[in-house]
Every structure is written in C-alpha cells, then in structure tokens.
C-alpha cells in the first residue's frame, strides 16, 4: 500500500483513526530509517572517494639477489631535492623528503637468482654485443637519500656497499632506522635503533666490513657513540666516546675511529686523533693525525689521505700511513691526468689499490674514476665506470665480470 498523503489511501478514502496512528512510523522505526539513510549516504561517499585513501602497500620482502651491485647513485637532476616538506604532514612523512638511491647492476640474463620483488625494478639493457649481457638501474624506494632536520635544513643520508657488491646499508623509510642487507641471502636486519631528525643530525658515518660480517653506525651529539652490529647474530654493541669511523677491516678485526666530534679539542686546538680499536672496542693504537686521514685498507694495515700539495711542488699526493702508529709508509705523487684535476678518495679496490675520482676544477664535473697502486703510484682509469655517476655515488663491485 503506497501512502499518498497523511490519513489517505489511493482512491480518496480515509483510514480510521486507529489505523492512522498505527500507520505513522513509531520512534524505533524512525530511528531505524535514519540509521539506514546515514549508512547509505556514508557508503556512497566512501565509494565515490575510494581512490583518495589508497590501501597500505604490503611490506617489501626482497628475495635472494645474486648479481653484485656495481654502484649506487643519486641522479644529477631531480625535483625531489627542491621540494620542501609540508609542515602539516606527520613527523615521519616530513622526515624523509627524498628516496632517490638507485642500484646499478650488471648480470647475465636468466642467470642466478634475481628475486628483488620490486615493481618495475629490473629491465635488461644490453651493455655489449651479446644480448644476454644486461645492465639495470633499480630504484630503491625504501632507501632515504635526504631527510628534513628542521624547517630550514635538509641533509643527505649515506648508502654504503661492500667492495664485492653483495652487502648494502641504508636508512629505511619503512623501518625508520639503518638496516644492513645481505643481497644474496635476501636478509635485512636493523643496525641502529629507530632514528628521528635530531639523531639523524648527529649521524657521522656508516660503514661495513669488506666481508659484510659487521656494520657500524656512529653518532656525535651529547653522547657520542659507535654501534657495532654482528650481522650473523643481529646483536649490536655500543662503544661510547667515538663519533666517526674511518673504516673496518675484514671481520672488523681492526676499526679506525675518531673520538673528537668536532675539529677543535678541549684545549682549543685542532684535534685529529686517530684511534685504532678491535671489534670489542678495546684500543690497540692511537696517534695524532690530520683531518684528511681516511679509509682503512681491507687488511687493516694502512690508512690513506689525499693532499692537495706536499712541499712546494703544488701537486696532489696520496699519503699512505701505518694504521696502528700513523707512521708514513710512502708518499705518492698523483698523476691521474695530464690536465689539472682534483682528486677525491672513494675507498679501496683491494689491499693494493685505492680508488680516486678526478674532478674537474669547475664544480660538478668529472674526468672519471681511477685505481692507484699504493706501492708504485701507477694509476689506471676504471673504464667500467662512466666519467660521472650522478650527484652522489657509492661504489661496490666496480669492474664488470663476464
């Protein structure tokens, strides 16, 4: 029966009074109709706006990845670094402003495990005449490349790779902490506690032992500390009083570190003391160095420094020092190019060769990467690397193996 007006039915007749009262919706029925109406309107609103709130993506769980990473890079040009975070965003969204680290790998098509499980992560671009020779740039969306410290200051965050290209360390957007990643095993583990903007501002160095067994993260601030993580067990130990690591040897048997978190010591003088530790944090050597001392050799025997000039010849030099004592073993004159260039240290290729980049005198240019024999001083261009790898680069297994 369809109601057309109060008290009337189709055909013009009137209902008795008792029927008219019972025909009106009671309080409970009106409430039910109201709830139903709200539900329908709400469901329609959610349907029309279902794309405005995307579903949370499942956690990324990379599988085993056999090809070594040749290098990681941040592109030269990007809108990301010019974007200021919205002050209305929540703290975590505001903290990570860029995720631009990209992994460059070389491999044979169809050979080995390649289970990174990244959407659009890999495509084979031939690097030689053989179409099975592949090269891929894989953007690692979980790796932060820049963070917002406060409303006016942003800083980059490093990514590190072992010389064999099989272990990586980076600041994870999803975990909000530094992680170590064994690519071949497909395992990631925390190597730091959860970090906020203040703690990231105190970050001074991230390092991995050449064999990938130990990871370190060092902080300055009011409580300088060095975190050492055994990747096999996932256990992290803290060594207080150190705020920067200059390098780890195999199995972290030797660790070169600095106590001073600034260049100025307590007496107002420049403090460049280098301390040699074992992985338990015990001091085995200490000496006064210079701020340019850096990069411990894989065997833990040597440290190097790149100097713009020694004496009055105006040439650049590579100074090789004994790690435990600081004694100068040899000073090598750098001859990377026949034309003027600025040498920048990038780390050890092996126990006998050190990698340098030859930068142009003008900012932003590059003449390529070179390996320098620390015994003879002979330098050779690493032709498997392009002249320039991007705005920033972290080197792994630099030579393409066929």
mmCIF file of C-alpha atoms in Angstrom:
data_model
loop_
_atom_site.group_PDB
_atom_site.id
_atom_site.type_symbol
_atom_site.label_atom_id
_atom_site.label_comp_id
_atom_site.label_asym_id
_atom_site.label_seq_id
_atom_site.Cartn_x
_atom_site.Cartn_y
_atom_site.Cartn_z
ATOM 1 C CA UNK A 1 0.000 0.000 0.000
ATOM 2 C CA UNK A 2 1.527 3.329 -1.080
ATOM 3 C CA UNK A 3 0.876 6.336 1.128
ATOM 4 C CA UNK A 4 -0.054 9.477 -0.880
ATOM 5 C CA UNK A 5 -0.961 11.929 1.938
ATOM 6 C CA UNK A 6 -1.486 11.745 5.730
ATOM 7 C CA UNK A 7 -4.548 9.627 6.534
ATOM 8 C CA UNK A 8 -5.390 8.910 2.870
ATOM 9 C CA UNK A 9 -5.078 5.889 0.668
ATOM 10 C CA UNK A 10 -5.066 5.625 -3.064
ATOM 11 C CA UNK A 11 -8.705 6.198 -4.253
ATOM 12 C CA UNK A 12 -9.514 9.049 -1.841
ATOM 13 C CA UNK A 13 -10.771 7.159 1.225
ATOM 14 C CA UNK A 14 -9.760 7.971 4.805
ATOM 15 C CA UNK A 15 -8.331 5.496 7.278
ATOM 16 C CA UNK A 16 -9.907 5.097 10.700
ATOM 17 C CA UNK A 17 -8.146 6.999 13.479
ATOM 18 C CA UNK A 18 -6.676 3.850 14.980
ATOM 19 C CA UNK A 19 -5.294 2.845 11.595
ATOM 20 C CA UNK A 20 -3.891 6.314 11.013
ATOM 21 C CA UNK A 21 -1.971 6.207 14.289
ATOM 22 C CA UNK A 22 -0.567 2.794 13.578
ATOM 23 C CA UNK A 23 0.384 3.830 10.021
ATOM 24 C CA UNK A 24 2.678 6.588 11.281
ATOM 25 C CA UNK A 25 6.267 5.442 11.919
ATOM 26 C CA UNK A 26 6.959 4.950 15.587
ATOM 27 C CA UNK A 27 10.128 6.205 17.356
ATOM 28 C CA UNK A 28 12.034 2.941 16.828
ATOM 29 C CA UNK A 29 11.096 2.774 13.148
ATOM 30 C CA UNK A 30 12.114 6.404 12.565
ATOM 31 C CA UNK A 31 15.466 5.700 14.238
ATOM 32 C CA UNK A 32 15.987 2.666 12.024
ATOM 33 C CA UNK A 33 15.197 4.639 8.888
ATOM 34 C CA UNK A 34 17.623 7.385 9.971
ATOM 35 C CA UNK A 35 20.425 4.900 10.577
ATOM 36 C CA UNK A 36 19.738 3.262 7.200
ATOM 37 C CA UNK A 37 19.845 6.653 5.484
ATOM 38 C CA UNK A 38 23.153 7.560 7.144
ATOM 39 C CA UNK A 39 24.606 4.186 6.140
ATOM 40 C CA UNK A 40 23.554 4.609 2.507
ATOM 41 C CA UNK A 41 24.949 8.143 2.293
ATOM 42 C CA UNK A 42 28.174 7.084 4.005
ATOM 43 C CA UNK A 43 28.614 4.084 1.729
ATOM 44 C CA UNK A 44 28.098 6.279 -1.313
ATOM 45 C CA UNK A 45 30.670 8.786 -0.042
ATOM 46 C CA UNK A 46 33.244 6.055 0.511
ATOM 47 C CA UNK A 47 32.571 4.643 -2.950
ATOM 48 C CA UNK A 48 32.989 8.000 -4.658
ATOM 49 C CA UNK A 49 36.210 8.726 -2.728
ATOM 50 C CA UNK A 50 37.707 5.244 -2.641
ATOM 51 C CA UNK A 51 40.839 6.366 -4.564
ATOM 52 C CA UNK A 52 41.647 9.234 -2.195
ATOM 53 C CA UNK A 53 42.901 6.898 0.550
ATOM 54 C CA UNK A 54 44.941 4.109 -1.089
ATOM 55 C CA UNK A 55 45.305 0.842 0.715
ATOM 56 C CA UNK A 56 48.553 0.323 2.619
ATOM 57 C CA UNK A 57 51.100 -1.472 0.489
ATOM 58 C CA UNK A 58 52.304 -4.846 1.754
ATOM 59 C CA UNK A 59 55.721 -4.920 3.365
ATOM 60 C CA UNK A 60 58.509 -5.316 0.845
ATOM 61 C CA UNK A 61 60.316 -8.614 1.402
ATOM 62 C CA UNK A 62 63.191 -8.950 -1.074
ATOM 63 C CA UNK A 63 64.341 -12.427 -2.028
ATOM 64 C CA UNK A 64 67.883 -13.574 -2.918
ATOM 65 C CA UNK A 65 69.686 -11.406 -5.467
ATOM 66 C CA UNK A 66 72.932 -12.813 -6.859
ATOM 67 C CA UNK A 67 74.239 -10.099 -9.244
ATOM 68 C CA UNK A 68 76.684 -7.779 -7.462
ATOM 69 C CA UNK A 69 75.870 -4.075 -7.289
ATOM 70 C CA UNK A 70 78.438 -2.115 -9.263
ATOM 71 C CA UNK A 71 77.497 1.200 -7.658
ATOM 72 C CA UNK A 72 74.591 3.166 -6.206
ATOM 73 C CA UNK A 73 73.846 6.708 -7.295
ATOM 74 C CA UNK A 74 71.585 9.727 -6.872
ATOM 75 C CA UNK A 75 70.650 11.328 -10.230
ATOM 76 C CA UNK A 76 72.117 14.700 -11.173
ATOM 77 C CA UNK A 77 68.724 16.317 -11.727
ATOM 78 C CA UNK A 78 65.648 15.849 -9.571
ATOM 79 C CA UNK A 79 62.612 17.782 -8.420
ATOM 80 C CA UNK A 80 62.722 15.895 -5.143
ATOM 81 C CA UNK A 81 65.572 17.852 -3.619
ATOM 82 C CA UNK A 82 63.841 21.146 -4.392
ATOM 83 C CA UNK A 83 60.595 20.142 -2.667
ATOM 84 C CA UNK A 84 60.079 21.490 0.837
ATOM 85 C CA UNK A 85 58.140 19.202 3.148
ATOM 86 C CA UNK A 86 54.628 20.302 4.087
ATOM 87 C CA UNK A 87 54.591 21.467 7.699
ATOM 88 C CA UNK A 88 51.162 19.873 8.153
ATOM 89 C CA UNK A 89 52.442 16.380 7.393
ATOM 90 C CA UNK A 90 53.058 13.975 10.219
ATOM 91 C CA UNK A 91 56.570 13.644 11.646
ATOM 92 C CA UNK A 92 57.545 10.516 9.701
ATOM 93 C CA UNK A 93 56.263 11.825 6.377
ATOM 94 C CA UNK A 94 58.108 15.074 6.957
ATOM 95 C CA UNK A 95 61.376 13.380 7.968
ATOM 96 C CA UNK A 96 62.158 11.569 4.695
ATOM 97 C CA UNK A 97 61.957 14.051 1.820
ATOM 98 C CA UNK A 98 63.711 12.046 -0.916
ATOM 99 C CA UNK A 99 64.252 8.385 -1.836
ATOM 100 C CA UNK A 100 66.490 8.567 -4.879
ATOM 101 C CA UNK A 101 69.182 5.955 -4.297
ATOM 102 C CA UNK A 102 69.381 3.730 -7.371
ATOM 103 C CA UNK A 103 71.347 0.467 -7.657
ATOM 104 C CA UNK A 104 73.284 -0.209 -10.853
ATOM 105 C CA UNK A 105 73.922 -3.890 -11.588
ATOM 106 C CA UNK A 106 75.446 -5.943 -14.411
ATOM 107 C CA UNK A 107 74.490 -9.579 -14.980
ATOM 108 C CA UNK A 108 73.757 -12.319 -17.471
ATOM 109 C CA UNK A 109 70.112 -12.519 -18.487
ATOM 110 C CA UNK A 110 68.429 -15.508 -16.828
ATOM 111 C CA UNK A 111 71.443 -16.473 -14.716
ATOM 112 C CA UNK A 112 71.356 -16.532 -10.935
ATOM 113 C CA UNK A 113 68.619 -15.538 -8.509
ATOM 114 C CA UNK A 114 67.086 -12.133 -9.145
ATOM 115 C CA UNK A 115 64.189 -12.013 -6.688
ATOM 116 C CA UNK A 116 64.256 -8.396 -5.532
ATOM 117 C CA UNK A 117 60.440 -8.287 -5.702
ATOM 118 C CA UNK A 118 60.398 -4.640 -6.762
ATOM 119 C CA UNK A 119 57.685 -3.428 -9.128
ATOM 120 C CA UNK A 120 59.329 -2.155 -12.300
ATOM 121 C CA UNK A 121 62.623 -2.916 -10.564
ATOM 122 C CA UNK A 122 64.612 -4.527 -13.363
ATOM 123 C CA UNK A 123 64.837 -4.468 -17.125
ATOM 124 C CA UNK A 124 67.633 -5.818 -19.257
ATOM 125 C CA UNK A 125 69.500 -3.269 -21.360
ATOM 126 C CA UNK A 126 72.347 -4.851 -23.318
ATOM 127 C CA UNK A 127 75.798 -3.477 -22.478
ATOM 128 C CA UNK A 128 77.683 -5.333 -25.201
ATOM 129 C CA UNK A 129 77.020 -7.119 -28.477
ATOM 130 C CA UNK A 130 75.738 -10.142 -26.562
ATOM 131 C CA UNK A 131 72.063 -9.513 -25.799
ATOM 132 C CA UNK A 132 72.385 -11.646 -22.650
ATOM 133 C CA UNK A 133 74.765 -9.078 -21.113
ATOM 134 C CA UNK A 134 72.408 -6.988 -19.009
ATOM 135 C CA UNK A 135 72.647 -3.720 -17.133
ATOM 136 C CA UNK A 136 69.878 -2.404 -14.884
ATOM 137 C CA UNK A 137 69.209 0.687 -12.790
ATOM 138 C CA UNK A 138 66.979 -0.318 -9.886
ATOM 139 C CA UNK A 139 65.463 2.491 -7.824
ATOM 140 C CA UNK A 140 65.440 1.517 -4.170
ATOM 141 C CA UNK A 141 62.301 3.268 -2.944
ATOM 142 C CA UNK A 142 62.874 2.196 0.671
ATOM 143 C CA UNK A 143 66.279 3.934 0.892
ATOM 144 C CA UNK A 144 66.125 7.549 2.033
ATOM 145 C CA UNK A 145 68.506 9.890 0.243
ATOM 146 C CA UNK A 146 67.564 13.081 2.090
ATOM 147 C CA UNK A 147 65.864 13.945 5.390
ATOM 148 C CA UNK A 148 64.332 17.107 6.825
ATOM 149 C CA UNK A 149 66.135 18.041 10.046
ATOM 150 C CA UNK A 150 64.059 21.140 10.750
ATOM 151 C CA UNK A 151 62.001 23.728 8.862
ATOM 152 C CA UNK A 152 65.080 25.251 7.226
ATOM 153 C CA UNK A 153 67.633 22.445 6.973
ATOM 154 C CA UNK A 154 67.797 19.220 4.996
ATOM 155 C CA UNK A 155 70.708 16.807 4.746
ATOM 156 C CA UNK A 156 71.651 13.760 2.716
ATOM 157 C CA UNK A 157 71.909 10.315 4.269
ATOM 158 C CA UNK A 158 74.517 7.833 3.033
ATOM 159 C CA UNK A 159 74.158 4.411 1.472
ATOM 160 C CA UNK A 160 77.147 2.046 1.654
ATOM 161 C CA UNK A 161 78.149 -1.025 -0.398
ATOM 162 C CA UNK A 162 80.873 -3.612 0.187
ATOM 163 C CA UNK A 163 83.603 -3.918 -2.495
ATOM 164 C CA UNK A 164 82.136 -7.249 -3.643
ATOM 165 C CA UNK A 165 78.737 -5.595 -4.232
ATOM 166 C CA UNK A 166 76.766 -8.082 -2.096
ATOM 167 C CA UNK A 167 76.071 -6.132 1.127
ATOM 168 C CA UNK A 168 74.362 -2.749 1.493
ATOM 169 C CA UNK A 169 73.500 -0.423 4.337
ATOM 170 C CA UNK A 170 70.912 2.382 4.115
ATOM 171 C CA UNK A 171 68.311 4.337 6.114
ATOM 172 C CA UNK A 172 64.986 2.564 5.629
ATOM 173 C CA UNK A 173 61.779 4.572 5.146
ATOM 174 C CA UNK A 174 59.649 1.641 6.250
ATOM 175 C CA UNK A 175 61.711 0.784 9.349
ATOM 176 C CA UNK A 176 62.869 4.375 10.134
ATOM 177 C CA UNK A 177 66.299 3.055 11.093
ATOM 178 C CA UNK A 178 69.517 1.971 9.430
ATOM 179 C CA UNK A 179 69.439 -1.552 8.075
ATOM 180 C CA UNK A 180 72.028 -3.975 6.760
ATOM 181 C CA UNK A 181 71.080 -6.024 3.713
ATOM 182 C CA UNK A 182 72.672 -9.287 2.579
ATOM 183 C CA UNK A 183 71.571 -9.325 -1.062
ATOM 184 C CA UNK A 184 72.382 -12.957 -1.820
ATOM 185 C CA UNK A 185 70.581 -14.239 1.274
ATOM 186 C CA UNK A 186 67.670 -11.806 0.878
ATOM 187 C CA UNK A 187 68.037 -10.773 4.529
ATOM 188 C CA UNK A 188 67.699 -7.326 6.099
ATOM 189 C CA UNK A 189 68.454 -6.593 9.738
ATOM 190 C CA UNK A 190 68.399 -3.469 11.917
ATOM 191 C CA UNK A 191 71.801 -1.972 12.685
ATOM 192 C CA UNK A 192 70.516 1.054 14.598
ATOM 193 C CA UNK A 193 67.556 1.936 16.806
ATOM 194 C CA UNK A 194 64.698 3.971 15.373
ATOM 195 C CA UNK A 195 66.067 7.413 14.400
ATOM 196 C CA UNK A 196 64.389 10.815 14.488
ATOM 197 C CA UNK A 197 65.505 14.126 12.958
ATOM 198 C CA UNK A 198 67.674 15.076 15.946
ATOM 199 C CA UNK A 199 69.541 11.764 15.913
ATOM 200 C CA UNK A 200 69.992 11.810 12.144
ATOM 201 C CA UNK A 201 71.503 15.276 12.507
ATOM 202 C CA UNK A 202 74.136 13.645 14.755
ATOM 203 C CA UNK A 203 74.895 10.850 12.247
ATOM 204 C CA UNK A 204 78.572 10.961 11.273
ATOM 205 C CA UNK A 205 79.410 7.705 9.497
ATOM 206 C CA UNK A 206 78.055 4.378 8.252
ATOM 207 C CA UNK A 207 80.458 1.536 7.403
ATOM 208 C CA UNK A 208 80.530 -2.168 6.516
ATOM 209 C CA UNK A 209 83.417 -4.581 6.882
ATOM 210 C CA UNK A 210 84.593 -5.731 3.406
ATOM 211 C CA UNK A 211 83.217 -9.236 4.018
ATOM 212 C CA UNK A 212 79.810 -7.919 5.123
ATOM 213 C CA UNK A 213 80.038 -9.523 8.565
ATOM 214 C CA UNK A 214 79.933 -6.318 10.628
ATOM 215 C CA UNK A 215 78.125 -2.990 10.227
ATOM 216 C CA UNK A 216 78.785 0.248 12.131
ATOM 217 C CA UNK A 217 76.860 3.472 12.648
ATOM 218 C CA UNK A 218 78.450 6.388 14.552
ATOM 219 C CA UNK A 219 76.835 9.457 16.143
ATOM 220 C CA UNK A 220 78.062 12.684 17.700
ATOM 221 C CA UNK A 221 75.877 14.848 19.959
ATOM 222 C CA UNK A 222 75.812 14.909 23.730
ATOM 223 C CA UNK A 223 76.501 11.162 23.875
ATOM 224 C CA UNK A 224 78.969 10.216 21.112
ATOM 225 C CA UNK A 225 78.739 6.508 20.395
ATOM 226 C CA UNK A 226 79.672 3.825 17.937
ATOM 227 C CA UNK A 227 77.242 0.982 17.224
ATOM 228 C CA UNK A 228 78.770 -2.303 16.009
ATOM 229 C CA UNK A 229 76.376 -4.969 14.674
ATOM 230 C CA UNK A 230 77.291 -8.595 14.043
ATOM 231 C CA UNK A 231 75.107 -9.376 11.025
ATOM 232 C CA UNK A 232 75.083 -13.137 11.642
ATOM 233 C CA UNK A 233 73.539 -12.777 15.100
ATOM 234 C CA UNK A 234 71.863 -9.380 14.708
ATOM 235 C CA UNK A 235 73.409 -8.326 18.034
ATOM 236 C CA UNK A 236 74.518 -4.691 18.387
ATOM 237 C CA UNK A 237 77.102 -3.468 20.893
ATOM 238 C CA UNK A 238 77.734 0.172 21.803
ATOM 239 C CA UNK A 239 81.184 1.716 22.201
ATOM 240 C CA UNK A 240 80.795 5.144 23.853
ATOM 241 C CA UNK A 241 83.056 8.098 23.135
ATOM 242 C CA UNK A 242 83.537 7.673 19.369
ATOM 243 C CA UNK A 243 81.630 9.621 16.762
ATOM 244 C CA UNK A 244 83.158 8.657 13.415
ATOM 245 C CA UNK A 245 84.580 5.526 11.781
ATOM 246 C CA UNK A 246 87.321 5.784 9.147
ATOM 247 C CA UNK A 247 86.997 2.163 8.098
ATOM 248 C CA UNK A 248 86.710 -1.506 9.068
ATOM 249 C CA UNK A 249 88.979 -4.367 8.129
ATOM 250 C CA UNK A 250 87.828 -7.891 7.295
ATOM 251 C CA UNK A 251 85.598 -9.210 10.121
ATOM 252 C CA UNK A 252 86.064 -5.809 11.841
ATOM 253 C CA UNK A 253 89.236 -7.127 13.453
ATOM 254 C CA UNK A 254 90.582 -3.561 13.097
ATOM 255 C CA UNK A 255 88.446 -0.422 13.364
ATOM 256 C CA UNK A 256 89.852 3.064 12.733
ATOM 257 C CA UNK A 257 87.809 5.741 14.530
ATOM 258 C CA UNK A 258 87.835 9.270 15.899
ATOM 259 C CA UNK A 259 86.870 10.419 19.357
ATOM 260 C CA UNK A 260 86.541 14.117 18.534
ATOM 261 C CA UNK A 261 83.148 15.076 17.155
ATOM 262 C CA UNK A 262 84.438 18.481 16.067
ATOM 263 C CA UNK A 263 87.805 19.548 14.743
ATOM 264 C CA UNK A 264 88.526 21.557 17.894
ATOM 265 C CA UNK A 265 89.788 19.798 21.038
ATOM 266 C CA UNK A 266 89.095 20.680 24.666
ATOM 267 C CA UNK A 267 92.170 22.951 24.793
ATOM 268 C CA UNK A 268 91.005 24.896 21.745
ATOM 269 C CA UNK A 269 93.471 23.257 19.365
ATOM 270 C CA UNK A 270 92.627 21.177 16.327
ATOM 271 C CA UNK A 271 92.061 17.551 17.384
ATOM 272 C CA UNK A 272 92.623 14.946 14.679
ATOM 273 C CA UNK A 273 93.476 11.987 16.891
ATOM 274 C CA UNK A 274 93.026 8.611 15.194
ATOM 275 C CA UNK A 275 92.189 5.640 17.424
ATOM 276 C CA UNK A 276 92.579 2.005 16.409
ATOM 277 C CA UNK A 277 90.158 -0.463 18.037
ATOM 278 C CA UNK A 278 89.337 -4.127 17.806
ATOM 279 C CA UNK A 279 85.703 -5.153 17.352
ATOM 280 C CA UNK A 280 85.298 -5.485 21.131
ATOM 281 C CA UNK A 281 86.042 -1.770 21.464
ATOM 282 C CA UNK A 282 89.498 -2.164 23.017
ATOM 283 C CA UNK A 283 92.081 0.458 21.999
ATOM 284 C CA UNK A 284 95.134 -1.020 20.272
ATOM 285 C CA UNK A 285 96.703 2.189 18.963
ATOM 286 C CA UNK A 286 96.288 5.964 18.985
ATOM 287 C CA UNK A 287 98.107 8.817 17.264
ATOM 288 C CA UNK A 288 97.800 12.436 16.177
ATOM 289 C CA UNK A 289 96.860 12.689 12.539
ATOM 290 C CA UNK A 290 95.162 15.128 10.233
ATOM 291 C CA UNK A 291 91.546 15.641 9.280
ATOM 292 C CA UNK A 292 92.272 14.311 5.776
ATOM 293 C CA UNK A 293 93.237 10.830 7.079
ATOM 294 C CA UNK A 294 90.614 8.356 5.928
ATOM 295 C CA UNK A 295 89.777 4.877 4.593
ATOM 296 C CA UNK A 296 91.249 1.825 6.290
ATOM 297 C CA UNK A 297 92.571 -0.911 3.979
ATOM 298 C CA UNK A 298 90.684 -4.247 3.913
ATOM 299 C CA UNK A 299 93.533 -5.992 5.776
ATOM 300 C CA UNK A 300 93.542 -3.281 8.472
ATOM 301 C CA UNK A 301 97.189 -2.363 7.939
ATOM 302 C CA UNK A 302 97.011 1.036 6.215
ATOM 303 C CA UNK A 303 95.181 4.352 6.177
ATOM 304 C CA UNK A 304 95.381 6.894 3.345
ATOM 305 C CA UNK A 305 94.941 10.624 2.896
ATOM 306 C CA UNK A 306 94.696 12.734 -0.231
ATOM 307 C CA UNK A 307 96.614 16.012 -0.040
ATOM 308 C CA UNK A 308 96.421 18.900 -2.467
ATOM 309 C CA UNK A 309 100.111 19.632 -2.000
ATOM 310 C CA UNK A 310 103.121 18.398 -0.073
ATOM 311 C CA UNK A 311 106.072 20.757 -0.102
ATOM 312 C CA UNK A 312 106.152 23.393 -2.799
ATOM 313 C CA UNK A 313 105.542 21.398 -5.965
ATOM 314 C CA UNK A 314 101.826 22.189 -5.955
ATOM 315 C CA UNK A 315 100.906 18.641 -6.967
ATOM 316 C CA UNK A 316 98.419 16.291 -5.359
ATOM 317 C CA UNK A 317 99.662 13.355 -3.340
ATOM 318 C CA UNK A 318 98.394 10.127 -1.829
ATOM 319 C CA UNK A 319 99.928 9.604 1.604
ATOM 320 C CA UNK A 320 99.942 6.025 2.893
ATOM 321 C CA UNK A 321 100.198 5.548 6.672
ATOM 322 C CA UNK A 322 100.570 2.607 9.003
ATOM 323 C CA UNK A 323 97.181 2.305 10.694
ATOM 324 C CA UNK A 324 98.355 1.356 14.165
ATOM 325 C CA UNK A 325 101.057 4.033 14.553
ATOM 326 C CA UNK A 326 100.319 6.678 11.925
ATOM 327 C CA UNK A 327 103.820 6.370 10.505
ATOM 328 C CA UNK A 328 104.065 7.495 6.878
ATOM 329 C CA UNK A 329 104.891 4.459 4.752
ATOM 330 C CA UNK A 330 105.141 6.323 1.441
ATOM 331 C CA UNK A 331 104.008 9.488 -0.316
ATOM 332 C CA UNK A 332 102.905 9.073 -3.929
ATOM 333 C CA UNK A 333 102.586 11.888 -6.447
ATOM 334 C CA UNK A 334 99.238 11.582 -8.206
ATOM 335 C CA UNK A 335 99.242 11.668 -11.986
ATOM 336 C CA UNK A 336 95.656 10.874 -12.854
ATOM 337 C CA UNK A 337 95.555 13.151 -15.914
ATOM 338 C CA UNK A 338 97.819 15.374 -17.934
ATOM 339 C CA UNK A 339 95.485 18.277 -17.210
ATOM 340 C CA UNK A 340 94.548 19.855 -13.901
ATOM 341 C CA UNK A 341 92.075 17.902 -11.752
ATOM 342 C CA UNK A 342 91.101 17.494 -8.109
ATOM 343 C CA UNK A 343 91.449 14.013 -6.632
ATOM 344 C CA UNK A 344 88.710 12.721 -4.314
ATOM 345 C CA UNK A 345 89.127 9.448 -2.393
ATOM 346 C CA UNK A 346 86.415 6.776 -2.765
ATOM 347 C CA UNK A 347 87.753 3.706 -0.962
ATOM 348 C CA UNK A 348 89.860 0.621 -1.518
ATOM 349 C CA UNK A 349 89.545 -1.678 -4.502
ATOM 350 C CA UNK A 350 91.716 -4.280 -2.744
ATOM 351 C CA UNK A 351 94.706 -4.293 -0.390
ATOM 352 C CA UNK A 352 96.993 -2.917 -3.116
ATOM 353 C CA UNK A 353 94.806 -0.425 -4.984
ATOM 354 C CA UNK A 354 92.894 2.661 -3.903
ATOM 355 C CA UNK A 355 90.078 4.318 -5.918
ATOM 356 C CA UNK A 356 90.118 8.046 -6.673
ATOM 357 C CA UNK A 357 87.824 10.260 -8.708
ATOM 358 C CA UNK A 358 89.367 13.037 -10.796
ATOM 359 C CA UNK A 359 87.046 16.024 -10.516
ATOM 360 C CA UNK A 360 87.276 18.977 -12.880
ATOM 361 C CA UNK A 361 88.399 22.349 -11.464
ATOM 362 C CA UNK A 362 84.860 23.600 -12.125
ATOM 363 C CA UNK A 363 82.191 22.324 -9.693
ATOM 364 C CA UNK A 364 80.079 19.408 -10.873
ATOM 365 C CA UNK A 365 82.463 17.966 -13.441
ATOM 366 C CA UNK A 366 84.299 14.651 -13.514
ATOM 367 C CA UNK A 367 87.144 13.113 -15.517
ATOM 368 C CA UNK A 368 86.329 9.629 -14.269
ATOM 369 C CA UNK A 369 87.471 7.102 -11.658
ATOM 370 C CA UNK A 370 90.992 5.705 -11.281
ATOM 371 C CA UNK A 371 92.668 2.891 -9.378
ATOM 372 C CA UNK A 372 96.036 3.811 -7.911
ATOM 373 C CA UNK A 373 98.627 1.196 -6.948
ATOM 374 C CA UNK A 374 99.734 2.183 -3.434
ATOM 375 C CA UNK A 375 103.191 0.659 -3.947
ATOM 376 C CA UNK A 376 104.131 2.140 -7.319
ATOM 377 C CA UNK A 377 101.773 5.115 -7.661
ATOM 378 C CA UNK A 378 100.683 3.936 -11.111
ATOM 379 C CA UNK A 379 97.104 4.939 -11.924
ATOM 380 C CA UNK A 380 94.677 3.462 -14.429
ATOM 381 C CA UNK A 381 91.224 4.630 -15.437
ATOM 382 C CA UNK A 382 88.416 2.270 -14.366
ATOM 383 C CA UNK A 383 86.711 2.100 -17.754
ATOM 384 C CA UNK A 384 83.796 0.028 -16.479
ATOM 385 C CA UNK A 385 82.594 3.207 -14.739
ATOM 386 C CA UNK A 386 81.240 6.242 -16.565
ATOM 387 C CA UNK A 387 83.031 9.574 -16.202
ATOM 388 C CA UNK A 388 80.293 10.751 -13.859
ATOM 389 C CA UNK A 389 77.869 8.541 -11.920
ATOM 390 C CA UNK A 390 75.444 11.183 -10.674
ATOM 391 C CA UNK A 391 75.182 13.822 -7.991
ATOM 392 C CA UNK A 392 76.401 11.278 -5.413
ATOM 393 C CA UNK A 393 77.713 7.760 -5.761
ATOM 394 C CA UNK A 394 78.679 4.836 -3.560
ATOM 395 C CA UNK A 395 80.947 2.252 -5.182
ATOM 396 C CA UNK A 396 80.568 -1.512 -4.940
ATOM 397 C CA UNK A 397 81.996 -4.107 -7.344
ATOM 398 C CA UNK A 398 83.238 -1.558 -9.864
ATOM 399 C CA UNK A 399 84.535 -3.925 -12.536
ATOM 400 C CA UNK A 400 82.147 -5.801 -14.828
ATOM 401 C CA UNK A 401 82.819 -9.527 -14.702
ATOM 402 C CA UNK A 402 81.866 -11.643 -17.699
#
